[in-house]
Amino acid sequence: MKLLIAEDEPLCLSGLTELDWTDCGISETFTAEDGEEAYNLALAKKPDIILSDIKMPKMDGLELAEKLSVALPESRFIILTAYNNFSYAQTAISAKVFSYVLKPFMSDDVTSIVSKAVESVREQKLRNSYTSQLAQHLELSRHFLLGYFFNIFNGESIDLDTLSQIFGISSPEMICTAMVVSLDQTKSANSFNANYRIFNNLIKIFSDSDEYPLSFFNTTQLVFFFLSDKSTPLPTAQSSALSCASAAEAYLNFNYTNKYVIGLGNSVNGISRCKTSYTGALDATKYSFYLGFNSVICISDFESSDTFDDYHSFPKEDFFGYVKAGNFENAQFTLKKLFADFRKNQTDIEVVQRICHELLVHLALCLMQCDQDPDFIFNKSNVWDVLKQHKTLDDIEVFILNFVDVVISNIAYRYNQKTFNLVNDIKSYIAGHPDTSLSEIAKRFFHSPNYLSTLFSKETGMTIRNYIIDERINYAKKLLIETDKSIGAIASEVGYKTTQHFCTIFNRHTGVTPGVYRTSANDNL
């Protein structure tokens, strides 16, 4: 730790200099005889602790504290003053002074306060080290946050703080070009480490060429977003990203022995459209069947740069998940956003029809996945011919929304009917096997215990376990009245391992013991 002593009184300065500062944790000591000298020395030596008289020539202690609080915000400032006046203390506190010592002072007073300041600096450095480690961890972990990165743009507004703090993007209006490096799918014990090393080496190659992309990793897929200033022409951004792709190709040809393919998406305006470029890059890798592996493939060589941008940003997996789950509200919201993009980008009506045709085909697959016959809804009609009859965007939107409503309603109805039948089957099974358990029921009906329990509760308003107990008690009552079996035998027959447990449960549900119930029932016959 470094200590700077600023004092214009020679005797006081000499006395402070002669103190044994090593016990306080001080390894270097510097002195100054006026405020200006102290300021310049502080800037040069960057002391951790500054011990300064409040009244000095050229610059007083409080002014010195004010200036150094900006230049050296992590240093601790201690004021020496002969003025026992609270107004000075207030000024010292406002100047971010750590503490102050009144003159005349004892040596122990000064060393004690300096020791506290040293401890404060150490704690601060420890916090700074922890913060630095967190920053390093964040730098590493953000490479695995691709899904989270895309989620930032799912809403109507962009979380600019997250965009800046986690991903280091200062402006949402930058030009973005995505590149996907698809590595061989062969899994080996060392594939993660080997591919991550390739990932880091590619980042270094790009940074050496003044391109430092936003990068994401997931074992066999390396994703890079090259960002350019919004004033950059799209062809220039595309050309720059292609140069990086070529550099990656050269590196992989020399260092990677397995098959790979590099896909390059189209450059797009704005970070919010980065998924469009990413989807294009991902689609480009699929053309490896045509161009072969170990090469760079640009989606612009195969697909129009504008035509399907709207659909590339459409969250297809989420949408069809909503359909299969019977969630019309979210499915409707997703579709309306797609059509809003169509209007915004003035997408050609035939392109809209083609995209909607693909949606209808996938809706048919959704029905099949939910054990439904698509012909029930499609009525064996040619949906393309039906779509072509709708000539405006508004007409197509209404048609698709109504169609999705019918599909979801049918899936929901069939699901509810299936649930109703399953619950009735479970009730019938329990009636014939009162000694059963939830785990046995799950095995018999080929579902998880949690799924069946949740399903049963929603349908009946009670859990399977409580339903089983009710059935056991009802069956036990019947046996107690109609047979002369012992209570222990009845307990075993209805699924209880001990007579005591059976009697406790029976008493809790009926208010009497099995013996009393039997006696009372027989007396009433």
XYZ file of N, CA and C in Angstrom, residues 355-451:
291
model
N -46.166 -18.686 -48.373
C -45.814 -18.868 -46.959
C -46.999 -19.453 -46.191
N -48.195 -18.938 -46.459
C -49.391 -19.442 -45.772
C -49.685 -20.885 -46.167
N -49.363 -21.227 -47.403
C -49.531 -22.611 -47.838
C -48.634 -23.534 -47.008
N -47.397 -23.098 -46.763
C -46.479 -23.896 -45.927
C -47.030 -24.021 -44.510
N -47.600 -22.922 -44.000
C -48.197 -22.974 -42.666
C -49.323 -24.003 -42.599
N -50.150 -24.032 -43.614
C -51.272 -24.984 -43.640
C -50.781 -26.423 -43.694
N -49.718 -26.668 -44.454
C -49.136 -28.016 -44.514
C -48.656 -28.439 -43.131
N -47.987 -27.515 -42.423
C -47.505 -27.839 -41.077
C -48.658 -28.009 -40.088
N -49.752 -27.290 -40.312
C -50.926 -27.473 -39.454
C -51.501 -28.875 -39.614
N -51.450 -29.385 -40.840
C -51.891 -30.766 -41.075
C -51.013 -31.741 -40.301
N -49.701 -31.474 -40.274
C -48.786 -32.332 -39.511
C -49.077 -32.247 -38.012
N -49.427 -31.030 -37.548
C -49.793 -30.867 -36.138
C -50.986 -31.749 -35.779
N -51.970 -31.764 -36.669
C -53.150 -32.600 -36.424
C -52.773 -34.073 -36.350
N -51.896 -34.510 -37.248
C -51.465 -35.913 -37.244
C -50.688 -36.240 -35.971
N -49.845 -35.283 -35.513
C -49.082 -35.508 -34.281
C -50.000 -35.590 -33.069
N -51.177 -34.980 -33.180
C -52.154 -35.028 -32.087
C -53.205 -36.114 -32.323
N -52.863 -37.083 -33.167
C -53.742 -38.232 -33.453
C -55.069 -37.805 -34.090
N -55.016 -36.753 -34.927
C -56.209 -36.299 -35.627
C -56.048 -36.540 -37.132
N -57.165 -36.716 -37.814
C -57.164 -36.906 -39.262
C -57.287 -35.531 -39.925
N -56.249 -35.067 -40.635
C -56.310 -33.733 -41.270
C -57.458 -33.592 -42.252
N -57.859 -34.690 -42.872
C -58.934 -34.615 -43.862
C -60.246 -34.141 -43.244
N -60.377 -34.332 -41.925
C -61.587 -33.903 -41.237
C -61.771 -32.386 -41.369
N -60.628 -31.648 -41.367
C -60.683 -30.192 -41.460
C -60.432 -29.722 -42.888
N -59.444 -30.336 -43.532
C -59.097 -29.893 -44.888
C -60.125 -30.361 -45.918
N -60.921 -31.364 -45.529
C -61.991 -31.857 -46.394
C -61.472 -32.262 -47.774
N -60.224 -32.777 -47.780
C -59.575 -33.275 -48.999
C -59.534 -32.231 -50.118
N -59.559 -30.953 -49.715
C -59.537 -29.895 -50.731
C -58.097 -29.504 -51.051
N -57.918 -28.862 -52.176
C -56.609 -28.354 -52.571
C -56.446 -26.976 -51.932
N -55.672 -26.913 -50.823
C -55.586 -25.671 -50.056
C -54.914 -24.559 -50.865
N -54.060 -24.942 -51.802
C -53.424 -23.918 -52.626
C -54.462 -23.199 -53.485
N -55.396 -23.976 -54.038
C -56.463 -23.363 -54.826
C -57.331 -22.461 -53.949
N -57.571 -22.904 -52.708
C -58.367 -22.090 -51.774
C -57.638 -20.792 -51.448
N -56.335 -20.884 -51.200
C -55.545 -19.703 -50.871
C -55.534 -18.694 -52.010
N -55.416 -19.183 -53.228
C -55.329 -18.280 -54.378
C -56.616 -17.501 -54.600
N -57.721 -17.983 -54.006
C -58.989 -17.268 -54.138
C -59.008 -15.996 -53.281
N -58.075 -15.915 -52.302
C -58.007 -14.731 -51.446
C -56.944 -13.799 -52.015
N -57.377 -12.661 -52.513
C -56.508 -11.785 -53.304
C -55.876 -10.649 -52.499
N -56.345 -10.409 -51.268
C -55.777 -9.308 -50.477
C -55.175 -9.861 -49.188
N -54.285 -9.050 -48.612
C -53.618 -9.466 -47.381
C -54.620 -9.619 -46.244
N -55.595 -8.714 -46.176
C -56.612 -8.792 -45.125
C -57.421 -10.076 -45.237
N -57.796 -10.441 -46.474
C -58.592 -11.661 -46.691
C -57.794 -12.906 -46.270
N -56.524 -12.931 -46.642
C -55.688 -14.091 -46.304
C -55.519 -14.196 -44.791
N -55.312 -13.042 -44.138
C -55.127 -13.056 -42.678
C -56.368 -13.602 -41.984
N -57.547 -13.132 -42.385
C -58.788 -13.615 -41.778
C -58.949 -15.107 -42.015
N -58.658 -15.562 -43.255
C -58.781 -16.980 -43.593
C -57.852 -17.833 -42.716
N -56.585 -17.420 -42.585
C -55.610 -18.197 -41.806
C -55.976 -18.209 -40.326
N -56.372 -17.051 -39.781
C -56.757 -16.991 -38.363
C -57.954 -17.887 -38.078
N -58.958 -17.857 -38.971
C -60.136 -18.720 -38.791
C -59.753 -20.191 -38.895
N -58.853 -20.491 -39.827
C -58.435 -21.872 -40.027
C -57.714 -22.385 -38.779
N -56.801 -21.549 -38.237
C -56.066 -21.930 -37.033
C -57.026 -22.113 -35.863
N -58.038 -21.260 -35.794
C -59.043 -21.378 -34.730
C -59.739 -22.731 -34.797
N -60.093 -23.159 -36.014
C -60.760 -24.452 -36.189
C -59.828 -25.601 -35.798
N -58.574 -25.510 -36.227
C -57.602 -26.565 -35.914
C -57.413 -26.689 -34.403
N -57.207 -25.540 -33.741
C -56.981 -25.561 -32.289
C -58.224 -26.050 -31.556
N -59.402 -25.608 -32.003
C -60.649 -26.054 -31.359
C -60.803 -27.562 -31.474
N -60.477 -28.100 -32.650
C -60.594 -29.543 -32.856
C -59.600 -30.304 -31.979
N -58.353 -29.791 -31.933
C -57.337 -30.450 -31.101
C -57.752 -30.399 -29.637
N -58.242 -29.220 -29.199
C -58.650 -29.062 -27.804
C -59.822 -29.985 -27.469
N -60.802 -30.094 -28.400
C -61.956 -30.965 -28.159
C -61.524 -32.429 -28.046
N -60.697 -32.859 -29.003
C -60.231 -34.240 -28.980
C -59.405 -34.526 -27.730
N -58.598 -33.518 -27.337
C -57.763 -33.678 -26.147
C -58.643 -33.808 -24.904
N -59.671 -32.937 -24.804
C -60.570 -32.994 -23.646
C -61.340 -34.305 -23.612
N -61.766 -34.783 -24.807
C -62.472 -36.049 -24.883
C -61.569 -37.199 -24.470
N -60.320 -37.118 -24.934
C -59.337 -38.145 -24.589
C -59.073 -38.140 -23.080
N -58.981 -36.926 -22.505
C -58.757 -36.789 -21.063
C -59.933 -37.367 -20.286
N -61.149 -37.033 -20.735
C -62.358 -37.536 -20.060
C -62.383 -39.063 -20.061
N -62.080 -39.657 -21.206
C -62.086 -41.124 -21.308
C -60.992 -41.742 -20.445
N -59.818 -41.106 -20.428
C -58.706 -41.635 -19.638
C -59.039 -41.605 -18.151
N -59.614 -40.501 -17.692
C -59.966 -40.385 -16.269
C -61.027 -41.418 -15.897
N -62.004 -41.632 -16.775
C -63.025 -42.658 -16.494
C -62.410 -44.050 -16.449
N -61.457 -44.316 -17.330
C -60.775 -45.615 -17.323
C -59.991 -45.804 -16.023
N -59.364 -44.722 -15.555
C -58.609 -44.797 -14.293
C -59.563 -45.064 -13.127
N -60.707 -44.383 -13.138
C -61.703 -44.606 -12.070
C -62.174 -46.060 -12.065
N -62.418 -46.587 -13.263
C -62.884 -47.984 -13.356
C -61.816 -48.940 -12.840
N -60.566 -48.655 -13.186
C -59.474 -49.527 -12.736
C -59.339 -49.480 -11.209
N -59.445 -48.275 -10.633
C -59.334 -48.140 -9.174
C -60.479 -48.866 -8.481
N -61.685 -48.782 -9.071
C -62.845 -49.460 -8.480
C -62.625 -50.965 -8.394
N -61.957 -51.518 -9.406
C -61.695 -52.958 -9.396
C -60.409 -53.334 -8.688
N -59.557 -52.338 -8.391
C -58.277 -52.611 -7.720
C -58.021 -51.552 -6.655
N -58.786 -51.566 -5.581
C -58.620 -50.535 -4.546
C -57.245 -50.557 -3.873
N -56.521 -51.657 -4.010
C -55.193 -51.759 -3.400
C -54.100 -51.199 -4.314
N -54.501 -50.569 -5.419
C -53.512 -50.061 -6.377
C -52.835 -48.799 -5.847
N -51.864 -48.299 -6.615
C -51.149 -47.068 -6.248
C -50.975 -46.213 -7.495
N -50.566 -44.962 -7.291
C -50.367 -44.053 -8.412
C -49.297 -44.576 -9.368
N -48.216 -45.125 -8.848
C -47.146 -45.635 -9.708
C -47.625 -46.811 -10.558
N -48.466 -47.681 -9.973
C -49.006 -48.818 -10.736
C -49.950 -48.327 -11.828
N -50.773 -47.324 -11.516
C -51.698 -46.761 -12.503
C -50.913 -46.144 -13.654
N -49.831 -45.433 -13.321
C -49.000 -44.794 -14.350
C -48.416 -45.834 -15.296
N -47.945 -46.949 -14.757
C -47.380 -48.014 -15.595
C -48.462 -48.632 -16.479
N -49.651 -48.807 -15.925
C -50.717 -49.459 -16.683
C -51.196 -48.597 -17.848
N -51.260 -47.273 -17.617
C -51.806 -46.378 -18.650
C -50.712 -45.654 -19.442
N -49.462 -46.028 -19.229
C -48.328 -45.538 -20.024
C -48.175 -44.013 -19.995
N -48.304 -43.452 -18.813
C -48.079 -42.023 -18.612
C -47.270 -41.833 -17.329
N -46.660 -40.660 -17.187
C -45.898 -40.383 -15.970
C -46.862 -40.133 -14.815
N -46.460 -40.447 -13.579
C -47.323 -40.205 -12.416
C -47.742 -38.744 -12.298
N -46.811 -37.825 -12.554
C -47.115 -36.398 -12.420
C -48.169 -35.963 -13.435
N -48.051 -36.459 -14.677
C -49.026 -36.114 -15.718
C -50.414 -36.615 -15.336
